[in-house]
């Protein structure tokens, strides 16, 4: 230490209250100091300061990003980034699974090393880091129990945050069958699934977390149920380790998960300001603390369960916002084709909410769901529909998150993991033909066929009798009237044996149809499925 350094520390002491610890950084090194004696005043204009300072040089450390801890899962088949902070100019090496990489720490103390792509492995391995300083001092750090497999990030609002132990949030028990989530977390869960929960803390520059944890009752109870069951289904089908990063916040709107600078530069921003001038937008509020610090952790993709708060705001720009969010996340995780699979919001009585900024109609939710379905036009996206998983229309937090996670996993298995025969979506309207006495609908994603179905008291899906009418089909007439209409899955002889993807809607006499809509109401819990038990996607078709 140079003499001028002592003077700098002495000056610092003079500005600190007596008997208080503080630190000061000089030439990149940190010193802890304590001001032992304060001020003694003599006469009117003379002050004599006696200051004894204790210097303790702090040994440099290897500081890793908080997402990098023991018990983590590294993404298979991709370059894996390891990064953090250390002494500028020091040489840092890492060793893992037979690989050895090294680099010099940058002048701003940052460093990053890349491990080559690796195959999946259940073998618990050690990541070793070694820092060689200019003074020839060395420091070593190691992370233990590391696996290689599939990694997904899981975000959204309260329905993603919804924990395995629903009693932590006082959520209602499922009305149909046993609470499978409670049974699962109490048993400790799937030991080949690892969990990392980002805590709801607006910390900078890194996220707040207890790090990666193995599945056990205490770690699983507070973890996202939808995320866990997504990971469990992936793990059981692929037979590889799975790592899940859960980062969500109840009540959040989508703009909170997008960086402020990108959001305000977007073409839709001025339009939004004019549409909702009085709205308090928390742009980027959670992104900086709960998403950005996780990058560039290597991962496969993202699942997303959010939208209720945007529906309450009558957000007509959700598609544009979702596109921006997926673009930003793909950029920071350096994965241009990163999949985003999301959940369409569930039936709920929004009209009961009298304190929201806008009054809701029974169609407010349906109009928002249409925007979510429109997000399917964006690349590498998928949507899970959950119209059948609601027991109580006054509860915005439906149970059966095990089924939500399974439906999201179907998209990943089919689109990312080569399970081409997996049926991953319910029926989607392909075309509608208005005839004299009927409307003929054709559907994609029919699986092994269309059916009227229901879930029984044990939450098991079953097809109903073929003659059963499909519910929640409504006709909007040119005179402004609205009426329910009969709709049935077409029988084979109606269309020369090609009825597998068709529905016939019977037109009442003397009616001029303007549009046909399905499940276009906040109360709609229709019985229209494919035979694999996946519900049809709500729609409104104008003739």
PDB file of N, CA and C in Angstrom, residues 247-341:
ATOM      1  N   UNK A 247     -39.408 -18.235 -11.647  1.00  0.00           N
ATOM      2  CA  UNK A 247     -39.289 -16.805 -11.366  1.00  0.00           C
ATOM      3  C   UNK A 247     -40.613 -16.146 -11.717  1.00  0.00           C
ATOM      4  N   UNK A 248     -41.448 -15.896 -10.709  1.00  0.00           N
ATOM      5  CA  UNK A 248     -42.784 -15.357 -10.967  1.00  0.00           C
ATOM      6  C   UNK A 248     -43.207 -14.446  -9.811  1.00  0.00           C
ATOM      7  N   UNK A 249     -44.247 -13.648 -10.073  1.00  0.00           N
ATOM      8  CA  UNK A 249     -44.732 -12.707  -9.063  1.00  0.00           C
ATOM      9  C   UNK A 249     -46.228 -12.516  -9.267  1.00  0.00           C
ATOM     10  N   UNK A 250     -47.007 -12.822  -8.251  1.00  0.00           N
ATOM     11  CA  UNK A 250     -48.455 -12.717  -8.340  1.00  0.00           C
ATOM     12  C   UNK A 250     -48.925 -11.316  -8.674  1.00  0.00           C
ATOM     13  N   UNK A 251     -49.932 -11.224  -9.537  1.00  0.00           N
ATOM     14  CA  UNK A 251     -50.521  -9.940  -9.901  1.00  0.00           C
ATOM     15  C   UNK A 251     -49.750  -9.146 -10.932  1.00  0.00           C
ATOM     16  N   UNK A 252     -48.637  -9.669 -11.427  1.00  0.00           N
ATOM     17  CA  UNK A 252     -47.802  -8.900 -12.350  1.00  0.00           C
ATOM     18  C   UNK A 252     -48.383  -8.889 -13.761  1.00  0.00           C
ATOM     19  N   UNK A 253     -48.250  -7.754 -14.428  1.00  0.00           N
ATOM     20  CA  UNK A 253     -48.603  -7.664 -15.846  1.00  0.00           C
ATOM     21  C   UNK A 253     -47.359  -7.946 -16.681  1.00  0.00           C
ATOM     22  N   UNK A 254     -47.567  -8.177 -17.942  1.00  0.00           N
ATOM     23  CA  UNK A 254     -46.478  -8.652 -18.786  1.00  0.00           C
ATOM     24  C   UNK A 254     -45.360  -7.618 -18.912  1.00  0.00           C
ATOM     25  N   UNK A 255     -45.688  -6.311 -18.878  1.00  0.00           N
ATOM     26  CA  UNK A 255     -44.652  -5.295 -19.051  1.00  0.00           C
ATOM     27  C   UNK A 255     -43.617  -5.302 -17.929  1.00  0.00           C
ATOM     28  N   UNK A 256     -43.976  -5.872 -16.773  1.00  0.00           N
ATOM     29  CA  UNK A 256     -43.023  -5.942 -15.662  1.00  0.00           C
ATOM     30  C   UNK A 256     -41.875  -6.893 -15.955  1.00  0.00           C
ATOM     31  N   UNK A 257     -42.039  -7.742 -16.971  1.00  0.00           N
ATOM     32  CA  UNK A 257     -41.027  -8.751 -17.309  1.00  0.00           C
ATOM     33  C   UNK A 257     -40.271  -8.397 -18.586  1.00  0.00           C
ATOM     34  N   UNK A 258     -40.381  -7.119 -18.991  1.00  0.00           N
ATOM     35  CA  UNK A 258     -39.714  -6.617 -20.192  1.00  0.00           C
ATOM     36  C   UNK A 258     -38.859  -5.421 -19.786  1.00  0.00           C
ATOM     37  N   UNK A 259     -37.601  -5.315 -20.255  1.00  0.00           N
ATOM     38  CA  UNK A 259     -36.770  -4.166 -19.859  1.00  0.00           C
ATOM     39  C   UNK A 259     -37.378  -2.843 -20.313  1.00  0.00           C
ATOM     40  N   UNK A 260     -37.262  -1.849 -19.459  1.00  0.00           N
ATOM     41  CA  UNK A 260     -37.916  -0.562 -19.696  1.00  0.00           C
ATOM     42  C   UNK A 260     -37.459   0.092 -20.991  1.00  0.00           C
ATOM     43  N   UNK A 261     -36.154   0.037 -21.284  1.00  0.00           N
ATOM     44  CA  UNK A 261     -35.648   0.720 -22.470  1.00  0.00           C
ATOM     45  C   UNK A 261     -36.227   0.110 -23.745  1.00  0.00           C
ATOM     46  N   UNK A 262     -36.340  -1.225 -23.801  1.00  0.00           N
ATOM     47  CA  UNK A 262     -36.915  -1.875 -24.981  1.00  0.00           C
ATOM     48  C   UNK A 262     -38.404  -1.576 -25.088  1.00  0.00           C
ATOM     49  N   UNK A 263     -39.068  -1.568 -23.957  1.00  0.00           N
ATOM     50  CA  UNK A 263     -40.520  -1.354 -23.942  1.00  0.00           C
ATOM     51  C   UNK A 263     -40.874   0.037 -24.458  1.00  0.00           C
ATOM     52  N   UNK A 264     -40.165   1.042 -23.973  1.00  0.00           N
ATOM     53  CA  UNK A 264     -40.499   2.415 -24.353  1.00  0.00           C
ATOM     54  C   UNK A 264     -40.081   2.748 -25.780  1.00  0.00           C
ATOM     55  N   UNK A 265     -39.207   1.944 -26.355  1.00  0.00           N
ATOM     56  CA  UNK A 265     -38.818   2.134 -27.752  1.00  0.00           C
ATOM     57  C   UNK A 265     -39.722   1.378 -28.721  1.00  0.00           C
ATOM     58  N   UNK A 266     -40.604   0.530 -28.188  1.00  0.00           N
ATOM     59  CA  UNK A 266     -41.475  -0.278 -29.043  1.00  0.00           C
ATOM     60  C   UNK A 266     -42.525   0.597 -29.721  1.00  0.00           C
ATOM     61  N   UNK A 267     -42.949   0.161 -30.923  1.00  0.00           N
ATOM     62  CA  UNK A 267     -43.905   0.939 -31.713  1.00  0.00           C
ATOM     63  C   UNK A 267     -45.246   1.091 -31.008  1.00  0.00           C
ATOM     64  N   UNK A 268     -45.613   0.117 -30.151  1.00  0.00           N
ATOM     65  CA  UNK A 268     -46.932   0.165 -29.513  1.00  0.00           C
ATOM     66  C   UNK A 268     -46.977   1.074 -28.280  1.00  0.00           C
ATOM     67  N   UNK A 269     -45.833   1.557 -27.809  1.00  0.00           N
ATOM     68  CA  UNK A 269     -45.808   2.233 -26.507  1.00  0.00           C
ATOM     69  C   UNK A 269     -46.652   3.509 -26.497  1.00  0.00           C
ATOM     70  N   UNK A 270     -46.522   4.329 -27.498  1.00  0.00           N
ATOM     71  CA  UNK A 270     -47.291   5.574 -27.531  1.00  0.00           C
ATOM     72  C   UNK A 270     -48.786   5.305 -27.635  1.00  0.00           C
ATOM     73  N   UNK A 271     -49.136   4.259 -28.376  1.00  0.00           N
ATOM     74  CA  UNK A 271     -50.548   3.882 -28.486  1.00  0.00           C
ATOM     75  C   UNK A 271     -51.093   3.464 -27.127  1.00  0.00           C
ATOM     76  N   UNK A 272     -50.289   2.716 -26.377  1.00  0.00           N
ATOM     77  CA  UNK A 272     -50.724   2.283 -25.062  1.00  0.00           C
ATOM     78  C   UNK A 272     -50.902   3.464 -24.125  1.00  0.00           C
ATOM     79  N   UNK A 273     -49.993   4.416 -24.186  1.00  0.00           N
ATOM     80  CA  UNK A 273     -50.092   5.595 -23.313  1.00  0.00           C
ATOM     81  C   UNK A 273     -51.370   6.376 -23.581  1.00  0.00           C
ATOM     82  N   UNK A 274     -51.787   6.428 -24.831  1.00  0.00           N
ATOM     83  CA  UNK A 274     -53.011   7.155 -25.162  1.00  0.00           C
ATOM     84  C   UNK A 274     -54.254   6.354 -24.784  1.00  0.00           C
ATOM     85  N   UNK A 275     -54.163   5.020 -24.851  1.00  0.00           N
ATOM     86  CA  UNK A 275     -55.313   4.180 -24.503  1.00  0.00           C
ATOM     87  C   UNK A 275     -55.533   4.113 -22.996  1.00  0.00           C
ATOM     88  N   UNK A 276     -54.438   4.033 -22.246  1.00  0.00           N
ATOM     89  CA  UNK A 276     -54.533   3.881 -20.787  1.00  0.00           C
ATOM     90  C   UNK A 276     -53.640   4.927 -20.103  1.00  0.00           C
ATOM     91  N   UNK A 277     -53.979   6.198 -20.211  1.00  0.00           N
ATOM     92  CA  UNK A 277     -53.087   7.258 -19.688  1.00  0.00           C
ATOM     93  C   UNK A 277     -52.913   7.237 -18.172  1.00  0.00           C
ATOM     94  N   UNK A 278     -53.892   6.720 -17.447  1.00  0.00           N
ATOM     95  CA  UNK A 278     -53.831   6.784 -15.983  1.00  0.00           C
ATOM     96  C   UNK A 278     -53.252   5.538 -15.338  1.00  0.00           C
ATOM     97  N   UNK A 279     -52.866   4.573 -16.136  1.00  0.00           N
ATOM     98  CA  UNK A 279     -52.389   3.297 -15.593  1.00  0.00           C
ATOM     99  C   UNK A 279     -50.956   3.432 -15.092  1.00  0.00           C
ATOM    100  N   UNK A 280     -50.717   2.909 -13.907  1.00  0.00           N
ATOM    101  CA  UNK A 280     -49.359   2.882 -13.351  1.00  0.00           C
ATOM    102  C   UNK A 280     -48.634   1.664 -13.903  1.00  0.00           C
ATOM    103  N   UNK A 281     -47.758   1.870 -14.848  1.00  0.00           N
ATOM    104  CA  UNK A 281     -47.037   0.772 -15.496  1.00  0.00           C
ATOM    105  C   UNK A 281     -45.730   0.499 -14.768  1.00  0.00           C
ATOM    106  N   UNK A 282     -45.558  -0.709 -14.314  1.00  0.00           N
ATOM    107  CA  UNK A 282     -44.312  -1.093 -13.657  1.00  0.00           C
ATOM    108  C   UNK A 282     -43.422  -1.785 -14.692  1.00  0.00           C
ATOM    109  N   UNK A 283     -43.008  -0.996 -15.661  1.00  0.00           N
ATOM    110  CA  UNK A 283     -42.239  -1.553 -16.778  1.00  0.00           C
ATOM    111  C   UNK A 283     -40.884  -2.036 -16.279  1.00  0.00           C
ATOM    112  N   UNK A 284     -40.566  -3.267 -16.598  1.00  0.00           N
ATOM    113  CA  UNK A 284     -39.277  -3.825 -16.213  1.00  0.00           C
ATOM    114  C   UNK A 284     -39.105  -4.043 -14.723  1.00  0.00           C
ATOM    115  N   UNK A 285     -40.184  -3.938 -13.956  1.00  0.00           N
ATOM    116  CA  UNK A 285     -40.093  -3.939 -12.493  1.00  0.00           C
ATOM    117  C   UNK A 285     -39.474  -5.223 -11.957  1.00  0.00           C
ATOM    118  N   UNK A 286     -39.799  -6.343 -12.571  1.00  0.00           N
ATOM    119  CA  UNK A 286     -39.275  -7.626 -12.108  1.00  0.00           C
ATOM    120  C   UNK A 286     -38.187  -8.177 -13.031  1.00  0.00           C
ATOM    121  N   UNK A 287     -38.139  -7.655 -14.232  1.00  0.00           N
ATOM    122  CA  UNK A 287     -37.153  -8.147 -15.198  1.00  0.00           C
ATOM    123  C   UNK A 287     -35.722  -7.975 -14.697  1.00  0.00           C
ATOM    124  N   UNK A 288     -35.385  -6.788 -14.185  1.00  0.00           N
ATOM    125  CA  UNK A 288     -33.994  -6.488 -13.830  1.00  0.00           C
ATOM    126  C   UNK A 288     -33.473  -7.374 -12.707  1.00  0.00           C
ATOM    127  N   UNK A 289     -34.348  -7.727 -11.761  1.00  0.00           N
ATOM    128  CA  UNK A 289     -33.903  -8.504 -10.601  1.00  0.00           C
ATOM    129  C   UNK A 289     -34.137  -9.998 -10.741  1.00  0.00           C
ATOM    130  N   UNK A 290     -35.123 -10.389 -11.560  1.00  0.00           N
ATOM    131  CA  UNK A 290     -35.565 -11.775 -11.530  1.00  0.00           C
ATOM    132  C   UNK A 290     -35.396 -12.532 -12.852  1.00  0.00           C
ATOM    133  N   UNK A 291     -35.023 -11.824 -13.920  1.00  0.00           N
ATOM    134  CA  UNK A 291     -34.797 -12.483 -15.213  1.00  0.00           C
ATOM    135  C   UNK A 291     -33.387 -12.191 -15.738  1.00  0.00           C
ATOM    136  N   UNK A 292     -33.062 -10.914 -15.865  1.00  0.00           N
ATOM    137  CA  UNK A 292     -31.769 -10.529 -16.451  1.00  0.00           C
ATOM    138  C   UNK A 292     -30.576 -11.159 -15.745  1.00  0.00           C
ATOM    139  N   UNK A 293     -30.556 -11.240 -14.396  1.00  0.00           N
ATOM    140  CA  UNK A 293     -29.389 -11.846 -13.741  1.00  0.00           C
ATOM    141  C   UNK A 293     -29.215 -13.342 -14.030  1.00  0.00           C
ATOM    142  N   UNK A 294     -30.260 -13.990 -14.525  1.00  0.00           N
ATOM    143  CA  UNK A 294     -30.177 -15.419 -14.814  1.00  0.00           C
ATOM    144  C   UNK A 294     -29.456 -15.692 -16.132  1.00  0.00           C
ATOM    145  N   UNK A 295     -29.405 -14.712 -16.993  1.00  0.00           N
ATOM    146  CA  UNK A 295     -28.764 -14.870 -18.298  1.00  0.00           C
ATOM    147  C   UNK A 295     -27.265 -14.620 -18.181  1.00  0.00           C
ATOM    148  N   UNK A 296     -26.473 -15.354 -18.976  1.00  0.00           N
ATOM    149  CA  UNK A 296     -26.852 -16.274 -20.058  1.00  0.00           C
ATOM    150  C   UNK A 296     -26.799 -17.752 -19.660  1.00  0.00           C
ATOM    151  N   UNK A 297     -27.494 -18.147 -18.596  1.00  0.00           N
ATOM    152  CA  UNK A 297     -27.539 -19.559 -18.211  1.00  0.00           C
ATOM    153  C   UNK A 297     -28.117 -20.360 -19.377  1.00  0.00           C
ATOM    154  N   UNK A 298     -27.458 -21.434 -19.745  1.00  0.00           N
ATOM    155  CA  UNK A 298     -27.904 -22.232 -20.890  1.00  0.00           C
ATOM    156  C   UNK A 298     -29.173 -23.004 -20.520  1.00  0.00           C
ATOM    157  N   UNK A 299     -30.173 -22.910 -21.379  1.00  0.00           N
ATOM    158  CA  UNK A 299     -31.416 -23.627 -21.121  1.00  0.00           C
ATOM    159  C   UNK A 299     -32.089 -24.004 -22.435  1.00  0.00           C
ATOM    160  N   UNK A 300     -33.138 -24.836 -22.309  1.00  0.00           N
ATOM    161  CA  UNK A 300     -33.861 -25.303 -23.495  1.00  0.00           C
ATOM    162  C   UNK A 300     -34.973 -24.345 -23.891  1.00  0.00           C
ATOM    163  N   UNK A 301     -35.756 -23.878 -22.899  1.00  0.00           N
ATOM    164  CA  UNK A 301     -36.882 -23.033 -23.253  1.00  0.00           C
ATOM    165  C   UNK A 301     -37.561 -22.453 -22.028  1.00  0.00           C
ATOM    166  N   UNK A 302     -38.765 -21.896 -22.262  1.00  0.00           N
ATOM    167  CA  UNK A 302     -39.515 -21.221 -21.206  1.00  0.00           C
ATOM    168  C   UNK A 302     -40.970 -21.665 -21.236  1.00  0.00           C
ATOM    169  N   UNK A 303     -41.573 -21.729 -20.033  1.00  0.00           N
ATOM    170  CA  UNK A 303     -43.022 -21.859 -19.932  1.00  0.00           C
ATOM    171  C   UNK A 303     -43.544 -20.638 -19.192  1.00  0.00           C
ATOM    172  N   UNK A 304     -44.793 -20.261 -19.480  1.00  0.00           N
ATOM    173  CA  UNK A 304     -45.311 -18.960 -19.069  1.00  0.00           C
ATOM    174  C   UNK A 304     -46.783 -19.110 -18.695  1.00  0.00           C
ATOM    175  N   UNK A 305     -47.147 -18.673 -17.492  1.00  0.00           N
ATOM    176  CA  UNK A 305     -48.536 -18.723 -17.039  1.00  0.00           C
ATOM    177  C   UNK A 305     -48.872 -17.346 -16.489  1.00  0.00           C
ATOM    178  N   UNK A 306     -49.503 -16.513 -17.328  1.00  0.00           N
ATOM    179  CA  UNK A 306     -49.727 -15.110 -16.968  1.00  0.00           C
ATOM    180  C   UNK A 306     -50.784 -14.537 -17.904  1.00  0.00           C
ATOM    181  N   UNK A 307     -51.432 -13.468 -17.487  1.00  0.00           N
ATOM    182  CA  UNK A 307     -52.373 -12.791 -18.367  1.00  0.00           C
ATOM    183  C   UNK A 307     -53.609 -12.263 -17.666  1.00  0.00           C
ATOM    184  N   UNK A 308     -53.932 -12.809 -16.503  1.00  0.00           N
ATOM    185  CA  UNK A 308     -55.140 -12.364 -15.807  1.00  0.00           C
ATOM    186  C   UNK A 308     -55.116 -10.860 -15.537  1.00  0.00           C
ATOM    187  N   UNK A 309     -53.968 -10.346 -15.091  1.00  0.00           N
ATOM    188  CA  UNK A 309     -53.866  -8.915 -14.778  1.00  0.00           C
ATOM    189  C   UNK A 309     -53.986  -8.063 -16.036  1.00  0.00           C
ATOM    190  N   UNK A 310     -53.556  -8.577 -17.170  1.00  0.00           N
ATOM    191  CA  UNK A 310     -53.693  -7.842 -18.428  1.00  0.00           C
ATOM    192  C   UNK A 310     -55.131  -7.873 -18.926  1.00  0.00           C
ATOM    193  N   UNK A 311     -55.818  -8.987 -18.703  1.00  0.00           N
ATOM    194  CA  UNK A 311     -57.237  -9.061 -19.068  1.00  0.00           C
ATOM    195  C   UNK A 311     -58.043  -8.040 -18.274  1.00  0.00           C
ATOM    196  N   UNK A 312     -57.696  -7.859 -17.006  1.00  0.00           N
ATOM    197  CA  UNK A 312     -58.401  -6.889 -16.161  1.00  0.00           C
ATOM    198  C   UNK A 312     -58.230  -5.467 -16.686  1.00  0.00           C
ATOM    199  N   UNK A 313     -57.140  -5.246 -17.397  1.00  0.00           N
ATOM    200  CA  UNK A 313     -56.857  -3.912 -17.933  1.00  0.00           C
ATOM    201  C   UNK A 313     -57.357  -3.755 -19.372  1.00  0.00           C
ATOM    202  N   UNK A 314     -58.017  -4.795 -19.909  1.00  0.00           N
ATOM    203  CA  UNK A 314     -58.500  -4.787 -21.298  1.00  0.00           C
ATOM    204  C   UNK A 314     -57.335  -4.502 -22.254  1.00  0.00           C
ATOM    205  N   UNK A 315     -56.257  -5.207 -22.065  1.00  0.00           N
ATOM    206  CA  UNK A 315     -55.022  -4.963 -22.817  1.00  0.00           C
ATOM    207  C   UNK A 315     -55.153  -5.505 -24.244  1.00  0.00           C
ATOM    208  N   UNK A 316     -55.365  -4.610 -25.195  1.00  0.00           N
ATOM    209  CA  UNK A 316     -55.494  -5.005 -26.598  1.00  0.00           C
ATOM    210  C   UNK A 316     -54.150  -5.180 -27.290  1.00  0.00           C
ATOM    211  N   UNK A 317     -53.067  -4.850 -26.586  1.00  0.00           N
ATOM    212  CA  UNK A 317     -51.726  -4.910 -27.188  1.00  0.00           C
ATOM    213  C   UNK A 317     -50.912  -6.079 -26.653  1.00  0.00           C
ATOM    214  N   UNK A 318     -51.589  -7.079 -26.102  1.00  0.00           N
ATOM    215  CA  UNK A 318     -50.870  -8.186 -25.469  1.00  0.00           C
ATOM    216  C   UNK A 318     -50.002  -8.952 -26.463  1.00  0.00           C
ATOM    217  N   UNK A 319     -50.456  -9.122 -27.678  1.00  0.00           N
ATOM    218  CA  UNK A 319     -49.673  -9.868 -28.669  1.00  0.00           C
ATOM    219  C   UNK A 319     -48.340  -9.162 -28.925  1.00  0.00           C
ATOM    220  N   UNK A 320     -48.408  -7.847 -29.105  1.00  0.00           N
ATOM    221  CA  UNK A 320     -47.184  -7.085 -29.347  1.00  0.00           C
ATOM    222  C   UNK A 320     -46.233  -7.168 -28.155  1.00  0.00           C
ATOM    223  N   UNK A 321     -46.783  -7.122 -26.958  1.00  0.00           N
ATOM    224  CA  UNK A 321     -45.960  -7.203 -25.754  1.00  0.00           C
ATOM    225  C   UNK A 321     -45.345  -8.598 -25.603  1.00  0.00           C
ATOM    226  N   UNK A 322     -46.147  -9.602 -25.865  1.00  0.00           N
ATOM    227  CA  UNK A 322     -45.635 -10.973 -25.766  1.00  0.00           C
ATOM    228  C   UNK A 322     -44.521 -11.205 -26.779  1.00  0.00           C
ATOM    229  N   UNK A 323     -44.690 -10.662 -27.973  1.00  0.00           N
ATOM    230  CA  UNK A 323     -43.646 -10.778 -28.997  1.00  0.00           C
ATOM    231  C   UNK A 323     -42.352 -10.108 -28.539  1.00  0.00           C
ATOM    232  N   UNK A 324     -42.486  -8.911 -27.953  1.00  0.00           N
ATOM    233  CA  UNK A 324     -41.297  -8.206 -27.473  1.00  0.00           C
ATOM    234  C   UNK A 324     -40.626  -8.978 -26.341  1.00  0.00           C
ATOM    235  N   UNK A 325     -41.425  -9.492 -25.408  1.00  0.00           N
ATOM    236  CA  UNK A 325     -40.842 -10.228 -24.288  1.00  0.00           C
ATOM    237  C   UNK A 325     -40.085 -11.466 -24.773  1.00  0.00           C
ATOM    238  N   UNK A 326     -40.687 -12.234 -25.656  1.00  0.00           N
ATOM    239  CA  UNK A 326     -40.003 -13.438 -26.144  1.00  0.00           C
ATOM    240  C   UNK A 326     -38.732 -13.079 -26.909  1.00  0.00           C
ATOM    241  N   UNK A 327     -38.772 -11.972 -27.638  1.00  0.00           N
ATOM    242  CA  UNK A 327     -37.576 -11.542 -28.375  1.00  0.00           C
ATOM    243  C   UNK A 327     -36.450 -11.175 -27.418  1.00  0.00           C
ATOM    244  N   UNK A 328     -36.779 -10.403 -26.384  1.00  0.00           N
ATOM    245  CA  UNK A 328     -35.762  -9.982 -25.411  1.00  0.00           C
ATOM    246  C   UNK A 328     -35.191 -11.188 -24.687  1.00  0.00           C
ATOM    247  N   UNK A 329     -36.038 -12.081 -24.204  1.00  0.00           N
ATOM    248  CA  UNK A 329     -35.540 -13.243 -23.479  1.00  0.00           C
ATOM    249  C   UNK A 329     -34.669 -14.117 -24.371  1.00  0.00           C
ATOM    250  N   UNK A 330     -35.066 -14.287 -25.607  1.00  0.00           N
ATOM    251  CA  UNK A 330     -34.248 -15.088 -26.529  1.00  0.00           C
ATOM    252  C   UNK A 330     -32.888 -14.440 -26.762  1.00  0.00           C
ATOM    253  N   UNK A 331     -32.875 -13.118 -26.797  1.00  0.00           N
ATOM    254  CA  UNK A 331     -31.603 -12.425 -26.997  1.00  0.00           C
ATOM    255  C   UNK A 331     -30.669 -12.587 -25.798  1.00  0.00           C
ATOM    256  N   UNK A 332     -31.178 -12.372 -24.590  1.00  0.00           N
ATOM    257  CA  UNK A 332     -30.283 -12.409 -23.433  1.00  0.00           C
ATOM    258  C   UNK A 332     -29.810 -13.835 -23.118  1.00  0.00           C
ATOM    259  N   UNK A 333     -30.636 -14.828 -23.467  1.00  0.00           N
ATOM    260  CA  UNK A 333     -30.207 -16.211 -23.269  1.00  0.00           C
ATOM    261  C   UNK A 333     -29.528 -16.778 -24.512  1.00  0.00           C
ATOM    262  N   UNK A 334     -29.327 -15.909 -25.508  1.00  0.00           N
ATOM    263  CA  UNK A 334     -28.584 -16.250 -26.721  1.00  0.00           C
ATOM    264  C   UNK A 334     -29.157 -17.508 -27.385  1.00  0.00           C
ATOM    265  N   UNK A 335     -30.478 -17.503 -27.555  1.00  0.00           N
ATOM    266  CA  UNK A 335     -31.151 -18.655 -28.151  1.00  0.00           C
ATOM    267  C   UNK A 335     -32.307 -18.148 -29.005  1.00  0.00           C
ATOM    268  N   UNK A 336     -32.035 -17.943 -30.293  1.00  0.00           N
ATOM    269  CA  UNK A 336     -32.999 -17.318 -31.191  1.00  0.00           C
ATOM    270  C   UNK A 336     -34.270 -18.142 -31.355  1.00  0.00           C
ATOM    271  N   UNK A 337     -34.195 -19.439 -31.186  1.00  0.00           N
ATOM    272  CA  UNK A 337     -35.356 -20.308 -31.393  1.00  0.00           C
ATOM    273  C   UNK A 337     -35.865 -20.904 -30.075  1.00  0.00           C
ATOM    274  N   UNK A 338     -35.627 -20.218 -28.989  1.00  0.00           N
ATOM    275  CA  UNK A 338     -36.060 -20.718 -27.684  1.00  0.00           C
ATOM    276  C   UNK A 338     -37.579 -20.824 -27.640  1.00  0.00           C
ATOM    277  N   UNK A 339     -38.126 -22.002 -27.341  1.00  0.00           N
ATOM    278  CA  UNK A 339     -39.580 -22.158 -27.302  1.00  0.00           C
ATOM    279  C   UNK A 339     -40.206 -21.473 -26.102  1.00  0.00           C
ATOM    280  N   UNK A 340     -41.416 -20.952 -26.300  1.00  0.00           N
ATOM    281  CA  UNK A 340     -42.232 -20.373 -25.236  1.00  0.00           C
ATOM    282  C   UNK A 340     -43.595 -21.048 -25.270  1.00  0.00           C
ATOM    283  N   UNK A 341     -43.884 -21.828 -24.243  1.00  0.00           N
ATOM    284  CA  UNK A 341     -45.179 -22.491 -24.144  1.00  0.00           C
ATOM    285  C   UNK A 341     -45.943 -21.868 -22.978  1.00  0.00           C
TER     286      UNK A 341
END
